[in-house]
Amino acid sequence: MKLIIFDIDGTIINSVKTDDECFIQTFAALYQIDLAKANWNEFTHVTDWGLTQEIFEKWQGRMPTKEDIITIKNHFYGLLLQRANEFTEVKNALIFIQQLSSMPDVEIGFATGGWKETAELKCNTIGLDLNNFIFKSSNDHFQRDKIMELVIEEAVNKHHNAEFESITYFGDGLWDLKATQALGINFIGVDNTQNHKLRKAGVEKVISDYEDLDRILGWINESKRTNGRHQKTTNQ
């Protein structure tokens, strides 16, 4: 049994630019915080929850309250909803997910650094219902690798504590790469904007879309056996 986990923004949906702009506008509108020149790679945890915590610590001198989080989510969601027509599927992503879903020896999960509510909005826009899959988000943890671990844990439990032959994560960010390295799982990069940052970071398996299904499936099938460390710890 293989476990395939997908990031969402920039990996299966063309949404990074719109998401970034709406995130920045949210903090400008609610807290007069200017993030226009922010480099997300300079933040410790590049997830919506992690970024929010660090932004509050730096600009507000405090941690966000539950009320802050609710207000931020609602405003952010509203901005994204107004621009939902901008969200498009990375070419053949849905076909690829459907093909994987038909395979008896594959489990699929989604692990995003975005909020649950906004991730569902974007996925619903392209016709992907996350309720049909194992899905974890920034609502569940502020660390990206922990979000991935939660997906792995649920998948292991779903299959009665079975150990997966391999675990492969599809992602578009350098933070995705770092998280997979920390967990010891396989990584396939997605570079649909042709920025080449993943190749520059040493990633050998990089796709721009999911058009070449045979090649991608070949990479998955030849993936090394995943380090069992995290699989075992999740069952303790």
Short mmCIF file of C-alpha atoms in Angstrom, two decimals:
data_model
loop_
_atom_site.label_atom_id
_atom_site.label_comp_id
_atom_site.label_asym_id
_atom_site.label_seq_id
_atom_site.Cartn_x
_atom_site.Cartn_y
_atom_site.Cartn_z
CA MET A 1 0.00 0.00 0.00
CA LYS A 2 1.32 3.43 -0.99
CA LEU A 3 0.31 6.77 0.54
CA ILE A 4 0.18 9.80 -1.76
CA ILE A 5 -0.24 13.21 -0.11
CA PHE A 6 -0.89 16.47 -1.96
CA ASP A 7 -0.36 20.08 -1.03
CA ILE A 8 -3.10 22.31 -2.47
CA ASP A 9 -2.04 25.87 -3.42
CA GLY A 10 0.33 25.78 -6.38
CA THR A 11 0.24 21.98 -6.43
CA ILE A 12 -3.25 21.08 -7.62
CA ILE A 13 -4.71 24.61 -7.90
CA ASN A 14 -3.33 27.75 -9.52
CA SER A 15 -4.04 29.95 -6.52
CA VAL A 16 -0.78 31.14 -4.96
CA LYS A 17 -0.84 34.70 -6.32
CA THR A 18 -4.48 35.30 -5.41
CA ASP A 19 -4.06 33.65 -2.01
CA ASP A 20 -1.00 35.76 -1.17
CA GLU A 21 -2.70 38.98 -2.23
CA CYS A 22 -5.83 38.27 -0.19
CA PHE A 23 -3.76 37.22 2.84
CA ILE A 24 -1.80 40.49 2.67
CA GLN A 25 -4.98 42.53 2.17
CA THR A 26 -6.56 40.88 5.21
CA PHE A 27 -3.85 42.05 7.60
CA ALA A 28 -3.76 45.50 6.02
CA ALA A 29 -7.52 45.93 6.38
CA LEU A 30 -7.90 44.50 9.88
CA TYR A 31 -4.65 45.52 11.60
CA GLN A 32 -2.98 48.08 9.29
CA ILE A 33 -0.02 45.73 8.91
CA ASP A 34 1.89 46.09 5.64
CA LEU A 35 3.08 42.70 4.38
CA ALA A 36 3.45 43.75 0.74
CA LYS A 37 7.21 43.14 0.77
CA ALA A 38 7.15 40.10 3.05
CA ASN A 39 9.24 37.09 2.05
CA TRP A 40 7.44 34.03 3.37
CA ASN A 41 10.66 32.01 3.25
CA GLU A 42 11.98 34.20 6.06
CA PHE A 43 9.20 33.08 8.41
CA THR A 44 9.64 30.07 10.69
CA HIS A 45 6.41 28.24 9.87
CA VAL A 46 4.93 29.01 6.46
CA THR A 47 1.33 28.06 7.19
CA ASP A 48 -1.63 30.38 7.68
CA TRP A 49 -1.60 29.70 11.41
CA GLY A 50 2.19 29.89 11.71
CA LEU A 51 2.40 33.12 9.72
CA THR A 52 -0.44 34.67 11.72
CA GLN A 53 1.31 33.88 15.01
CA GLU A 54 4.62 35.33 13.84
CA ILE A 55 2.99 38.42 12.33
CA PHE A 56 1.18 39.13 15.59
CA GLU A 57 4.33 38.62 17.65
CA LYS A 58 6.33 40.99 15.43
CA TRP A 59 3.77 43.72 14.75
CA GLN A 60 1.35 43.43 17.66
CA GLY A 61 3.63 42.22 20.42
CA ARG A 62 1.21 39.46 21.35
CA MET A 63 -0.27 36.19 20.17
CA PRO A 64 -3.57 36.20 18.25
CA THR A 65 -6.70 35.44 20.25
CA LYS A 66 -9.42 33.02 19.15
CA GLU A 67 -11.47 36.08 18.21
CA ASP A 68 -8.59 37.37 16.05
CA ILE A 69 -8.37 34.05 14.22
CA ILE A 70 -12.11 33.98 13.56
CA THR A 71 -12.05 37.57 12.27
CA ILE A 72 -9.02 36.90 10.07
CA LYS A 73 -10.51 33.72 8.61
CA ASN A 74 -13.82 35.39 7.82
CA HIS A 75 -12.22 38.41 6.13
CA PHE A 76 -9.73 36.26 4.21
CA TYR A 77 -12.48 33.87 3.09
CA GLY A 78 -14.61 36.77 1.89
CA LEU A 79 -11.79 38.18 -0.24
CA LEU A 80 -11.04 34.79 -1.76
CA LEU A 81 -14.72 34.18 -2.47
CA GLN A 82 -14.87 37.42 -4.47
CA ARG A 83 -12.00 36.15 -6.63
CA ALA A 84 -12.97 32.47 -6.79
CA ASN A 85 -13.16 32.64 -10.59
CA GLU A 86 -9.37 33.01 -10.60
CA PHE A 87 -8.81 29.52 -9.17
CA THR A 88 -8.01 26.96 -11.84
CA GLU A 89 -6.86 23.37 -11.76
CA VAL A 90 -3.21 22.62 -12.42
CA LYS A 91 -3.47 20.75 -15.72
CA ASN A 92 -4.74 17.16 -15.32
CA ALA A 93 -4.57 17.28 -11.50
CA LEU A 94 -8.13 15.99 -11.09
CA ILE A 95 -7.64 13.24 -13.66
CA PHE A 96 -4.50 12.13 -11.83
CA ILE A 97 -6.26 12.13 -8.46
CA GLN A 98 -9.16 10.15 -9.96
CA GLN A 99 -6.74 7.61 -11.41
CA LEU A 100 -4.99 7.19 -8.05
CA SER A 101 -8.37 6.82 -6.35
CA SER A 102 -9.17 3.85 -8.57
CA MET A 103 -6.04 1.98 -7.49
CA PRO A 104 -6.65 -0.50 -4.65
CA ASP A 105 -3.09 -0.21 -3.34
CA VAL A 106 -3.09 3.59 -2.99
CA GLU A 107 -4.37 5.86 -0.22
CA ILE A 108 -4.69 9.60 -0.90
CA GLY A 109 -4.42 12.48 1.53
CA PHE A 110 -4.21 16.27 1.45
CA ALA A 111 -2.00 18.35 3.75
CA THR A 112 -2.13 22.11 3.32
CA GLY A 113 -0.63 24.99 5.22
CA GLY A 114 -3.79 26.97 4.49
CA TRP A 115 -6.85 27.27 6.68
CA LYS A 116 -9.39 24.45 6.33
CA GLU A 117 -12.19 26.78 5.26
CA THR A 118 -10.25 28.55 2.50
CA ALA A 119 -8.76 25.28 1.22
CA GLU A 120 -12.25 23.81 0.90
CA LEU A 121 -13.43 26.93 -0.95
CA LYS A 122 -10.64 26.67 -3.51
CA CYS A 123 -11.01 22.92 -3.99
CA ASN A 124 -14.79 23.15 -4.35
CA THR A 125 -14.24 25.76 -7.06
CA ILE A 126 -12.38 23.26 -9.24
CA GLY A 127 -14.71 20.36 -8.40
CA LEU A 128 -12.66 18.56 -5.74
CA ASP A 129 -14.51 17.52 -2.58
CA LEU A 130 -11.99 17.17 0.25
CA ASN A 131 -14.59 15.34 2.34
CA ASN A 132 -13.81 12.26 0.25
CA PHE A 133 -10.20 12.16 1.42
CA ILE A 134 -7.99 12.35 4.48
CA PHE A 135 -7.45 16.09 4.87
CA LYS A 136 -5.48 18.15 7.38
CA SER A 137 -4.81 21.88 7.40
CA SER A 138 -3.51 24.83 9.38
CA ASN A 139 -6.60 24.43 11.57
CA ASP A 140 -4.93 21.29 12.92
CA HIS A 141 -1.38 22.55 13.52
CA PHE A 142 0.89 25.52 12.78
CA GLN A 143 3.83 23.36 11.63
CA ARG A 144 3.74 21.97 8.10
CA ASP A 145 5.52 18.72 8.94
CA LYS A 146 3.08 18.14 11.81
CA ILE A 147 0.15 18.64 9.42
CA MET A 148 1.67 15.99 7.16
CA GLU A 149 2.19 13.68 10.13
CA LEU A 150 -1.48 13.99 11.05
CA VAL A 151 -2.42 12.81 7.55
CA ILE A 152 -0.01 9.89 7.86
CA GLU A 153 -1.37 9.01 11.30
CA GLU A 154 -4.97 8.95 10.08
CA ALA A 155 -3.99 6.88 7.03
CA VAL A 156 -2.13 4.37 9.20
CA ASN A 157 -5.10 4.08 11.55
CA LYS A 158 -7.52 3.75 8.64
CA HIS A 159 -5.56 0.75 7.40
CA HIS A 160 -5.38 -0.88 10.84
CA ASN A 161 -1.85 0.26 11.71
CA ALA A 162 -0.37 -1.03 8.47
CA GLU A 163 3.02 0.34 7.49
CA PHE A 164 2.99 1.95 4.03
CA GLU A 165 5.36 0.67 1.38
CA SER A 166 6.15 4.28 0.50
CA ILE A 167 4.86 7.77 1.21
CA THR A 168 5.13 10.45 -1.47
CA TYR A 169 4.27 14.13 -1.10
CA PHE A 170 3.53 16.49 -4.00
CA GLY A 171 4.32 20.14 -3.22
CA ASP A 172 5.43 23.38 -4.81
CA GLY A 173 7.25 25.17 -1.98
CA LEU A 174 10.70 25.01 -0.47
CA TRP A 175 8.91 24.62 2.87
CA ASP A 176 7.23 21.49 1.46
CA LEU A 177 10.64 20.09 0.57
CA LYS A 178 12.03 20.83 4.04
CA ALA A 179 9.04 19.18 5.71
CA THR A 180 9.41 15.99 3.67
CA GLN A 181 13.12 15.89 4.45
CA ALA A 182 12.34 16.22 8.16
CA LEU A 183 9.88 13.33 7.93
CA GLY A 184 11.99 11.14 5.66
CA ILE A 185 9.33 10.78 2.98
CA ASN A 186 9.54 11.02 -0.81
CA PHE A 187 8.99 14.34 -2.57
CA ILE A 188 7.84 15.21 -6.08
CA GLY A 189 8.00 18.91 -6.85
CA VAL A 190 5.37 20.84 -8.78
CA ASP A 191 6.58 23.92 -10.67
CA ASN A 192 3.61 25.09 -12.68
CA THR A 193 4.94 28.68 -12.82
CA GLN A 194 8.37 27.60 -14.08
CA ASN A 195 10.27 29.43 -11.34
CA HIS A 196 12.78 26.55 -11.08
CA LYS A 197 13.31 27.09 -7.33
CA LEU A 198 12.86 23.40 -6.53
CA ARG A 199 15.40 22.27 -9.12
CA LYS A 200 17.82 24.89 -7.82
CA ALA A 201 17.30 23.36 -4.37
CA GLY A 202 18.36 19.97 -5.74
CA VAL A 203 14.99 18.33 -6.38
CA GLU A 204 15.35 15.90 -9.29
CA LYS A 205 11.71 14.90 -9.75
CA VAL A 206 9.81 18.04 -10.76
CA ILE A 207 6.67 18.37 -12.90
CA SER A 208 4.92 21.43 -14.30
CA ASP A 209 1.55 19.65 -14.47
CA TYR A 210 0.04 16.15 -14.38
CA GLU A 211 -0.17 15.55 -18.12
CA ASP A 212 2.45 12.78 -18.25
CA LEU A 213 0.63 10.34 -15.97
CA ASP A 214 2.83 7.36 -16.84
CA ARG A 215 6.02 9.18 -15.89
CA ILE A 216 4.58 10.38 -12.57
CA LEU A 217 3.24 6.92 -11.71
CA GLY A 218 6.64 5.49 -12.59
CA TRP A 219 8.29 7.85 -10.12
CA ILE A 220 5.83 6.82 -7.42
CA ASN A 221 6.37 3.12 -8.10
CA GLU A 222 10.15 3.45 -7.98
CA SER A 223 10.06 5.55 -4.80
CA LYS A 224 12.29 4.30 -2.04
CA ARG A 225 10.72 2.58 0.92
CA THR A 226 9.77 5.30 3.34
CA ASN A 227 11.59 5.67 6.63
CA GLY A 228 9.24 3.98 9.10
CA ARG A 229 10.16 6.28 12.02
CA HIS A 230 7.11 8.52 11.85
CA GLN A 231 4.75 5.66 10.99
CA LYS A 232 5.74 3.84 14.16
CA THR A 233 5.66 6.88 16.43
CA THR A 234 2.14 7.76 15.35
CA ASN A 235 0.94 4.39 16.57
CA GLN A 236 2.46 4.59 20.03
#
